[in-house]
CSV table of C-alpha atoms in Angstrom, one decimal:
chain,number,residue,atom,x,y,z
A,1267,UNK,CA,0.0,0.0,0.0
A,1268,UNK,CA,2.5,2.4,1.0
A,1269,UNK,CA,4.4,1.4,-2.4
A,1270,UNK,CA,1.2,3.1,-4.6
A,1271,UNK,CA,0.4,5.9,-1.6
A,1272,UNK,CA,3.8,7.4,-0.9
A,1273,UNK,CA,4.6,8.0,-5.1
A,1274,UNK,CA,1.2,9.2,-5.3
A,1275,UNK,CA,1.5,11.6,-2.8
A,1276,UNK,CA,5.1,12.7,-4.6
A,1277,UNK,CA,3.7,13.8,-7.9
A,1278,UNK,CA,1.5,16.2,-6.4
A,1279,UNK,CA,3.6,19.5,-6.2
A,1280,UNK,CA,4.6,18.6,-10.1
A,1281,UNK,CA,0.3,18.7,-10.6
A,1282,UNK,CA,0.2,21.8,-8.8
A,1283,UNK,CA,2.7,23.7,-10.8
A,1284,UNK,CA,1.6,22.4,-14.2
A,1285,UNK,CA,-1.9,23.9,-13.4
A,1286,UNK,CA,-0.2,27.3,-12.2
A,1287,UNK,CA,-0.8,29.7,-15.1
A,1288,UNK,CA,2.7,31.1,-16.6
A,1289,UNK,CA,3.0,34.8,-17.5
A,1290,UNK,CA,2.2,35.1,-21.4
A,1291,UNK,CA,1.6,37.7,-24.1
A,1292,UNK,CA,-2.0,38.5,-24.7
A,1293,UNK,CA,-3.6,40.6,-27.2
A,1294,UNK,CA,-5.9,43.8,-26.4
A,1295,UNK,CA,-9.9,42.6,-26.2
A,1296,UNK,CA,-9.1,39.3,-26.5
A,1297,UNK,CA,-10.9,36.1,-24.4
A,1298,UNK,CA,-8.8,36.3,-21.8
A,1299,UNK,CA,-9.1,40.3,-21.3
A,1300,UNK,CA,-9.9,41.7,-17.8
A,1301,UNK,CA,-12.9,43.4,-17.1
A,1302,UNK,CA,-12.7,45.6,-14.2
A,1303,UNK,CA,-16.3,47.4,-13.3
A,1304,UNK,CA,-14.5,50.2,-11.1
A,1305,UNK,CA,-11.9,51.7,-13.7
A,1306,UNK,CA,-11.8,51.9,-17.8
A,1307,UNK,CA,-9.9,48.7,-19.3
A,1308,UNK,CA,-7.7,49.2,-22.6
A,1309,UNK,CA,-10.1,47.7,-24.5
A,1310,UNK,CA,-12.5,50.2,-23.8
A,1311,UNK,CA,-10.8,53.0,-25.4
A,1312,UNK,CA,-10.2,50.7,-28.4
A,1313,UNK,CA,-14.3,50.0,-28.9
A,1314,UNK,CA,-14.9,53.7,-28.2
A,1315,UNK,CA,-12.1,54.9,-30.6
A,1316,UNK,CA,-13.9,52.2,-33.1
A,1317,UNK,CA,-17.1,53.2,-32.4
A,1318,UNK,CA,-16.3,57.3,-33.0
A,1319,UNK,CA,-14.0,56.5,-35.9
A,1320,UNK,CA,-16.5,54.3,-37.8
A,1321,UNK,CA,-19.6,57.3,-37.2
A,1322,UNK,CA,-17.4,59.8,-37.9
A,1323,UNK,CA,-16.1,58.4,-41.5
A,1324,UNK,CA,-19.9,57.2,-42.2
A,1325,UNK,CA,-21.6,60.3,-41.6
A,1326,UNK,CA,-18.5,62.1,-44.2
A,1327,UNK,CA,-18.6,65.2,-41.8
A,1328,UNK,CA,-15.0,65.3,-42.5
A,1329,UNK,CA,-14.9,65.5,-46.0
A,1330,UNK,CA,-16.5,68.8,-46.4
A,1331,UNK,CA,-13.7,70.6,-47.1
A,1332,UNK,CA,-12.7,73.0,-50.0
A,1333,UNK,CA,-9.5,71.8,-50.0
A,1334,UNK,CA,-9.0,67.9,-48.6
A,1335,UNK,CA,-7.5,66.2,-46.6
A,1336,UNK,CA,-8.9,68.2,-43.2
A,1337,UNK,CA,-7.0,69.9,-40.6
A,1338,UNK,CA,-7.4,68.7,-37.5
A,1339,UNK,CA,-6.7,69.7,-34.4
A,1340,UNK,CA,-7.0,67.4,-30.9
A,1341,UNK,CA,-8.8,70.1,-28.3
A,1342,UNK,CA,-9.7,69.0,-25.0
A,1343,UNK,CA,-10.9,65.7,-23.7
A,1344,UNK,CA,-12.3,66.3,-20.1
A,1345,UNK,CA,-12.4,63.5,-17.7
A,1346,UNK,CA,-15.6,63.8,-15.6
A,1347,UNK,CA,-14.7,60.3,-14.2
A,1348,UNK,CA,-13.6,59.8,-10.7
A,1349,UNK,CA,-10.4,58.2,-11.6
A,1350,UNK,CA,-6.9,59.3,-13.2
A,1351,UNK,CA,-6.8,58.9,-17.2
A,1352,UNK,CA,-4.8,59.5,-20.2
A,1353,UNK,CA,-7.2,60.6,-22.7
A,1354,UNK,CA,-4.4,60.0,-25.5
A,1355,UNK,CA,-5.0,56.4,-25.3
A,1356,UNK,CA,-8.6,57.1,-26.6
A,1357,UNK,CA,-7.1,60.2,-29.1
A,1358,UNK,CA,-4.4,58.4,-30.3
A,1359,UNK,CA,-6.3,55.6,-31.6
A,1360,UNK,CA,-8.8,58.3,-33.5
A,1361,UNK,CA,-6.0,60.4,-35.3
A,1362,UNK,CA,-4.1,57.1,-36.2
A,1363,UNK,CA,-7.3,55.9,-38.2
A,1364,UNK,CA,-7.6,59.4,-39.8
A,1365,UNK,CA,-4.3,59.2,-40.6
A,1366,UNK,CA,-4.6,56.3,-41.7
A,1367,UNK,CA,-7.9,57.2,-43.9
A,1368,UNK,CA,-6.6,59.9,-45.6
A,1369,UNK,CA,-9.4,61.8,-44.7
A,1370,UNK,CA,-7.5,64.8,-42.4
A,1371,UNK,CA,-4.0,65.7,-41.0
A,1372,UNK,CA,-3.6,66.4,-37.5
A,1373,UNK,CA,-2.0,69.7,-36.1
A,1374,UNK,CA,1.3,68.5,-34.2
A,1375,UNK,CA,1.9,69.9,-30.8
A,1376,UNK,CA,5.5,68.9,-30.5
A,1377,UNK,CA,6.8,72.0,-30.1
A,1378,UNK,CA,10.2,71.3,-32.2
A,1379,UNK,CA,8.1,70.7,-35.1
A,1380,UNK,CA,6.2,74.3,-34.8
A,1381,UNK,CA,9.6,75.4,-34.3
A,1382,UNK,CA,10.7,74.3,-37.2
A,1383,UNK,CA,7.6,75.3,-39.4
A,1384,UNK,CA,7.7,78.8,-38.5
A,1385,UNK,CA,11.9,79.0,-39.2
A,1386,UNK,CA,10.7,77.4,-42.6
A,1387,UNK,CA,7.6,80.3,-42.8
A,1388,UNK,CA,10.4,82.6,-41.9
A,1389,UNK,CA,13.1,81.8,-44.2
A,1390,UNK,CA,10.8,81.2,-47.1
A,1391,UNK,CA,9.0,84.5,-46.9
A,1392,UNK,CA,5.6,82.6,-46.6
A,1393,UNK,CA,3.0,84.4,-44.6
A,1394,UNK,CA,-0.2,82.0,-44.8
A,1395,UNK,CA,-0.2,79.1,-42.6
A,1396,UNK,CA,-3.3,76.8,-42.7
A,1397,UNK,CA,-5.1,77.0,-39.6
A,1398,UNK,CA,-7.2,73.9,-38.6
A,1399,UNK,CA,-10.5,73.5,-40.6
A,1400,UNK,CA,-12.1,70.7,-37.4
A,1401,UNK,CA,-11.3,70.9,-33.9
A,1402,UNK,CA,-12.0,67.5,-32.1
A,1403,UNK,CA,-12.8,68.0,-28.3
A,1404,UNK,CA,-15.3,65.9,-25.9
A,1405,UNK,CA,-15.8,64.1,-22.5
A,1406,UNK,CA,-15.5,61.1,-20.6
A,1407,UNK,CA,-17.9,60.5,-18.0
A,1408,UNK,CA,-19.0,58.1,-15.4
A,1409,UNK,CA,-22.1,57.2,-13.4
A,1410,UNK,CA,-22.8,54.6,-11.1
A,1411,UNK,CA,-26.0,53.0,-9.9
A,1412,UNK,CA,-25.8,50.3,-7.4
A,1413,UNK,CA,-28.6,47.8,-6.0
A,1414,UNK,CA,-27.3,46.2,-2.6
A,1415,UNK,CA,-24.5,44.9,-3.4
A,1416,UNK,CA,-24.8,44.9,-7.6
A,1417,UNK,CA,-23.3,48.1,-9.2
A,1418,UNK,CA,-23.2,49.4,-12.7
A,1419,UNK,CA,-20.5,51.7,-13.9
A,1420,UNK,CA,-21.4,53.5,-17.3
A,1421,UNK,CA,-18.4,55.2,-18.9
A,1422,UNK,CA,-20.3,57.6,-21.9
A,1423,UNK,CA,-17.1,59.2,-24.4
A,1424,UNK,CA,-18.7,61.6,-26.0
A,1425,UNK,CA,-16.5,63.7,-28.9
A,1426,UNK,CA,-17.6,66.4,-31.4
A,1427,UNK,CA,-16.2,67.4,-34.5
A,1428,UNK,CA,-16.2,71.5,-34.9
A,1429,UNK,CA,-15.9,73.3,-37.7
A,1430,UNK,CA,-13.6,76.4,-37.1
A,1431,UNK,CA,-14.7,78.6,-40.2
A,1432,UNK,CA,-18.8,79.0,-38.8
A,1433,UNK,CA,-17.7,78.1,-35.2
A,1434,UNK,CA,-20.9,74.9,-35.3
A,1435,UNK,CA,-21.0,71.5,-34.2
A,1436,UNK,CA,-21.0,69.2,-37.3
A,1437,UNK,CA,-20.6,65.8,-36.2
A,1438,UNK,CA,-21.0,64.3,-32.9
A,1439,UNK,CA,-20.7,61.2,-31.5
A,1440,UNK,CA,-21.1,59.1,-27.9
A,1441,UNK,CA,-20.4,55.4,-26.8
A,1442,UNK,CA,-21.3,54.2,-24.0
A,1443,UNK,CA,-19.5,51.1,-21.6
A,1444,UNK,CA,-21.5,49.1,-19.3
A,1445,UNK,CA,-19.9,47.6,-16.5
A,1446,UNK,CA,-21.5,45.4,-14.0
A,1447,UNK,CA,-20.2,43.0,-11.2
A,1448,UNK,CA,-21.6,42.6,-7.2
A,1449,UNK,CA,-18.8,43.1,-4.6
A,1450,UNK,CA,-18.2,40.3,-2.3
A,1451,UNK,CA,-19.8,39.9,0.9
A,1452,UNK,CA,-16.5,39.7,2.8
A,1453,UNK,CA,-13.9,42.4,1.6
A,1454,UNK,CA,-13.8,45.8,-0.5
B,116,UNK,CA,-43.4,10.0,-0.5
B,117,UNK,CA,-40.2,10.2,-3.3
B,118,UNK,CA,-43.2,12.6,-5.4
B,119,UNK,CA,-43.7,15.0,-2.2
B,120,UNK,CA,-39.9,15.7,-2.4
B,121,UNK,CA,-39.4,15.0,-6.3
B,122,UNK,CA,-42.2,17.6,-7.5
B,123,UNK,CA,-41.2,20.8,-5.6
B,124,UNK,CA,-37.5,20.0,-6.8
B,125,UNK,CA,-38.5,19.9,-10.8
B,126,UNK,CA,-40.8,22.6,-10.4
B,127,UNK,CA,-38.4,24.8,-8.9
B,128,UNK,CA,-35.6,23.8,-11.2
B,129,UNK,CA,-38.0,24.2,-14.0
B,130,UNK,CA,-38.6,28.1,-13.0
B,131,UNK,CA,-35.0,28.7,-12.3
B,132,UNK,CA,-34.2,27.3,-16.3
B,133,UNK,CA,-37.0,29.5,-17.4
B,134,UNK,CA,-35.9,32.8,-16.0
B,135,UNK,CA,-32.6,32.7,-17.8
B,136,UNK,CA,-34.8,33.0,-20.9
B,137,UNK,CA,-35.3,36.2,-22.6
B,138,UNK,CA,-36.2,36.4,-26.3
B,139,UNK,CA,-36.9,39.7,-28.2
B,140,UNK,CA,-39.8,40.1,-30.2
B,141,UNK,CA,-39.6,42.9,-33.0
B,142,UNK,CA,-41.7,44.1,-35.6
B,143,UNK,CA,-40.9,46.3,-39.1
B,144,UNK,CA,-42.6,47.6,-42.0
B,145,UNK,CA,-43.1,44.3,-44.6
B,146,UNK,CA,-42.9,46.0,-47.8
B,147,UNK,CA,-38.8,47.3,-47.6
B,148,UNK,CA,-38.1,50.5,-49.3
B,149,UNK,CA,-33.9,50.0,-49.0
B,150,UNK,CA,-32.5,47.2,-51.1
B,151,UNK,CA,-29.4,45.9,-49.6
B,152,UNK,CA,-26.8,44.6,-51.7
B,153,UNK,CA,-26.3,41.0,-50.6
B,154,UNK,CA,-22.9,39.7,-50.6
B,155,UNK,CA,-21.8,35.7,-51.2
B,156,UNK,CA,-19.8,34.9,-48.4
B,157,UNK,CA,-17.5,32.1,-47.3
B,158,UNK,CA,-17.4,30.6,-44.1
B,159,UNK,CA,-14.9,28.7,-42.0
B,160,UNK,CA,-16.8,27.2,-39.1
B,161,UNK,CA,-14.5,25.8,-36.7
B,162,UNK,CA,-16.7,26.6,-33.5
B,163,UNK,CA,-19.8,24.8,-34.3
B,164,UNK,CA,-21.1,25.8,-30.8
B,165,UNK,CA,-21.0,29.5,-31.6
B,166,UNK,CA,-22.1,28.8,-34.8
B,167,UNK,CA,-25.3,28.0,-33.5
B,168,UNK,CA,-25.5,30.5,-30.6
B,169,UNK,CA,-24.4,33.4,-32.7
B,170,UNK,CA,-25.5,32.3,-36.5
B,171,UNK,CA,-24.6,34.4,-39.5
B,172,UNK,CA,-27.6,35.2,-41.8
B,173,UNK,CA,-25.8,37.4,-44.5
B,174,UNK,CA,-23.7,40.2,-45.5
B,175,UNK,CA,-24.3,43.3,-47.4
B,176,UNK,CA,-22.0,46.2,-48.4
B,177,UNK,CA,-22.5,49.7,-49.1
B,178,UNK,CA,-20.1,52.8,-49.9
B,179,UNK,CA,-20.0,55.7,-47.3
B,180,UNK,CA,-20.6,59.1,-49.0
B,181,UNK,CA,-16.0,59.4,-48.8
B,182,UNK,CA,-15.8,56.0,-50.7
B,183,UNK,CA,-15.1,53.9,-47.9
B,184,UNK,CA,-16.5,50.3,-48.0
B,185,UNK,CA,-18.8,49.5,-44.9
B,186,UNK,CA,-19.6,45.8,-44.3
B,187,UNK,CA,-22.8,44.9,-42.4
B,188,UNK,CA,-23.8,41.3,-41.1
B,189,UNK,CA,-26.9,40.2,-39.7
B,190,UNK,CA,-26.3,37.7,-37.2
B,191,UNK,CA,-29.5,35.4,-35.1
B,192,UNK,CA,-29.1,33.2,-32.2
B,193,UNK,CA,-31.1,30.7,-31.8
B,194,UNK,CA,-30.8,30.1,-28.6
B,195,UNK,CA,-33.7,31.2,-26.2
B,196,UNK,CA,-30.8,32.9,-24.2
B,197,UNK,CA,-28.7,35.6,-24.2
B,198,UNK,CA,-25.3,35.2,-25.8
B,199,UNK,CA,-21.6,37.1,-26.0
B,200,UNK,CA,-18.7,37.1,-28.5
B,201,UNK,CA,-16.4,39.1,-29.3
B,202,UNK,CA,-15.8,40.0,-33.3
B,203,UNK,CA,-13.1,42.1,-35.1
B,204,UNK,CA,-13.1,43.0,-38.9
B,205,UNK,CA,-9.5,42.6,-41.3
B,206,UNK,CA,-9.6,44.4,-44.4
B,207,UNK,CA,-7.7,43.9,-47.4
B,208,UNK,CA,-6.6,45.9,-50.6
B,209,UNK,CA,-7.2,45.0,-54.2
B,210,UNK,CA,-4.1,43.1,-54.0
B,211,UNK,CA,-5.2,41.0,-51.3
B,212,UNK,CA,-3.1,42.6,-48.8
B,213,UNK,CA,-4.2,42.8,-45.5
B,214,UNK,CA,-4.4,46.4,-44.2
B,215,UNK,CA,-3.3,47.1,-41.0
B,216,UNK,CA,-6.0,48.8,-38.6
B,217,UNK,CA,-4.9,50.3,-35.8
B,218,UNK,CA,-9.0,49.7,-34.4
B,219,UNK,CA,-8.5,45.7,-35.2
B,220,UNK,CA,-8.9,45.0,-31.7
B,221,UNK,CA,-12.0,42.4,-31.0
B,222,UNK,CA,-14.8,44.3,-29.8
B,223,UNK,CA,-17.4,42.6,-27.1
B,224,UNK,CA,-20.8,42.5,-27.9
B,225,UNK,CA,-24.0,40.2,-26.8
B,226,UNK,CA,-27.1,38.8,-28.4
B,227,UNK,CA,-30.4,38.4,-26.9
B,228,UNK,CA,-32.2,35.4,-26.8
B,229,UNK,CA,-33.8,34.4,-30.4
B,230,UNK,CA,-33.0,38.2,-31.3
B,231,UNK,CA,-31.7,39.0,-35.2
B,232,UNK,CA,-29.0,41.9,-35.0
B,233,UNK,CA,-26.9,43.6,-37.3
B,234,UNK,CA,-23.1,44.6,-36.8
B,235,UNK,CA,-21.1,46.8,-38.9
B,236,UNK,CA,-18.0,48.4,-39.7
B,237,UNK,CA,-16.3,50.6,-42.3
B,238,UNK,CA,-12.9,50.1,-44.2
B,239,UNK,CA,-9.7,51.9,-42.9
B,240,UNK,CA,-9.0,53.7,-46.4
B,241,UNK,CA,-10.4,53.8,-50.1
B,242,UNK,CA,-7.8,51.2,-50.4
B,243,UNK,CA,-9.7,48.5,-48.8
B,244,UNK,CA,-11.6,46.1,-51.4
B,245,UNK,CA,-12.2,43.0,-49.1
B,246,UNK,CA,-13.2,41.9,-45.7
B,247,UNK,CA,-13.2,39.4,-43.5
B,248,UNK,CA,-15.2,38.7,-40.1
B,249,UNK,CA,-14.2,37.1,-37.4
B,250,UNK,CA,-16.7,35.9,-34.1
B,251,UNK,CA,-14.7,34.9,-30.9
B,252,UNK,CA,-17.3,32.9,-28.5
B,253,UNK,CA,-16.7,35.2,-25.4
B,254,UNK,CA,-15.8,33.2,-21.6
């Protein structure tokens, strides 16, 4: 007996490790992503980046120019959340795909590049610089309803498109993240 | 005395099945004024669970008014329940080169119960000639 039991009992810190779970590369949104109710995941600004890009390009807002591809410049994102984010991972992902689109050029704001386009204005004798035809600004905002122990966390993006010659609104567009989860009875 | 203890037990399990049921029922104008433009498709069904959770009815395509291609597919589940995946569209260029999209990320998305939905989503740049769709049965 104690020839079966005692080998038995030796394989099972070898079972143990094989079932531990190795670090490994994942991809944004995938199966195994993370869904956290309290905070905004990556994937998140990747759906609402999709989301705004693909409403934006259908709706041809940004084509209505007299002289394509746009100007654009990134104004402010305001984070009415109650949390600390980088709104460039949610711009970034937008101006890439217009970029990408051919549809509009963005405005840089690295300030070696405006350095050098006004020494080039300068020693060129060129007094017209195109000014942004769309500025892109919006918000990020979050409520919260909770039932006992159940809460919901709704993260709205909201952007706009404005056009800087009449000073309107001509696009706008909003996507919003449902999160829900209960909180344990024992713990935060 | 094994049907005083057997009944209450199926009944109750019979109520708790039921209330993970919801199915949508939906109504529309019969005679269609918009035609769409039905696409043949090929399909590479390696998940035949999904595949009849989250069933793909057809595709249709349209241009957006900047002469971007936008791919729409009406999916149904036959299920009586409701159902999530995750789907991301690849795009390719007259040459068959795929395009990279920096918005290729899967997106999540769920499916009532018996309920006939469409998803969509529009071509990175005039380049883009073809498609492809791909449904991820969520955990």
């Amino acid at each position: 007996m104690k020839k079966i039991i005692f080998p038995l009992i030796a394989t099972i810190p070898f079972v143990i490790g094989g079932c531990a779970t190795d670090a490994h590369y994942v991809q944004t949104g995938d199966k195994e992503q993370i869904v956290s109710v309290g905070q905004i995941n990556i994937q998140d600004y990747a759906n609402a980046a999709n989301a705004a890009v693909n409403d934006l390009l259908q709706s041809g807002a940004i084509d209505k120019v007299s002289n394509p591809p746009a100007v654009l410049f990134v104004s402010r994102i305001v984070n009415s959340t109650g949390q600390q984010i980088e709104t460039d991972l949610l711009t970034q992902k937008i101006t890439k795909a217009l970029l990408d689109s051919g549809k509009a050029v963005i405005t840089t704001t690295d300030p070696a590049a405006k350095g050098y386009q006004q020494e080039n204005q300068f020693m060129n004798d060129q007094q017209n610089t195109r000014l942004p035809d769309f500025t892109l600004s919006g918000k990020i905002i979050e409520t919260i309803d909770r039932a006992g122990d159940t809460s919901r966390h709704t993260y709205t993006f909201q952007l706009s498109l404005n056009d800087t010659k009449t000073g309107y609104q001509v696009w706008e567009g909003d996507k919003e993240i449902g999160k829900q989860g209960t909180r344990p009875a024992v713990g935060f | 005395m094994k049907k005083r203890i057997l009944l209450p037990i199926v009944f109750a399990a019979g109520l708790a099945a039921l209330s993970g049921c919801t199915t949508v029922n939906s109504v529309e104008n019969a005679d269609k004024e918009g035609q769409r433009n039905m696409v043949a498709d090929t399909r590479a069904i390696t998940d035949a669970s999904l595949n009849r959770k989250v069933n793909i009815v057809g595709v249709n395509t349209s241009m957006t008014p900047g002469g971007l291609l936008k791919v729409q597919v009406e999916l149904l589940n036959r299920t009586r329940s409701l159902q999530q995946f995750l789907y991301h569209f690849e795009w390719f260029d007259a040459n068959g080169m795929q395009v990279n999209n920096v918005l290729s990320a899967s997106i999540p998305d769920q499916i009532e119960g018996q309920e006939d939905k469409f998803i969509s989503g529009i071509a990175p740049n005039p380049n883009c000639k073809d498609f492809r769709v791909k449904f991820i049965e969520a955990n």
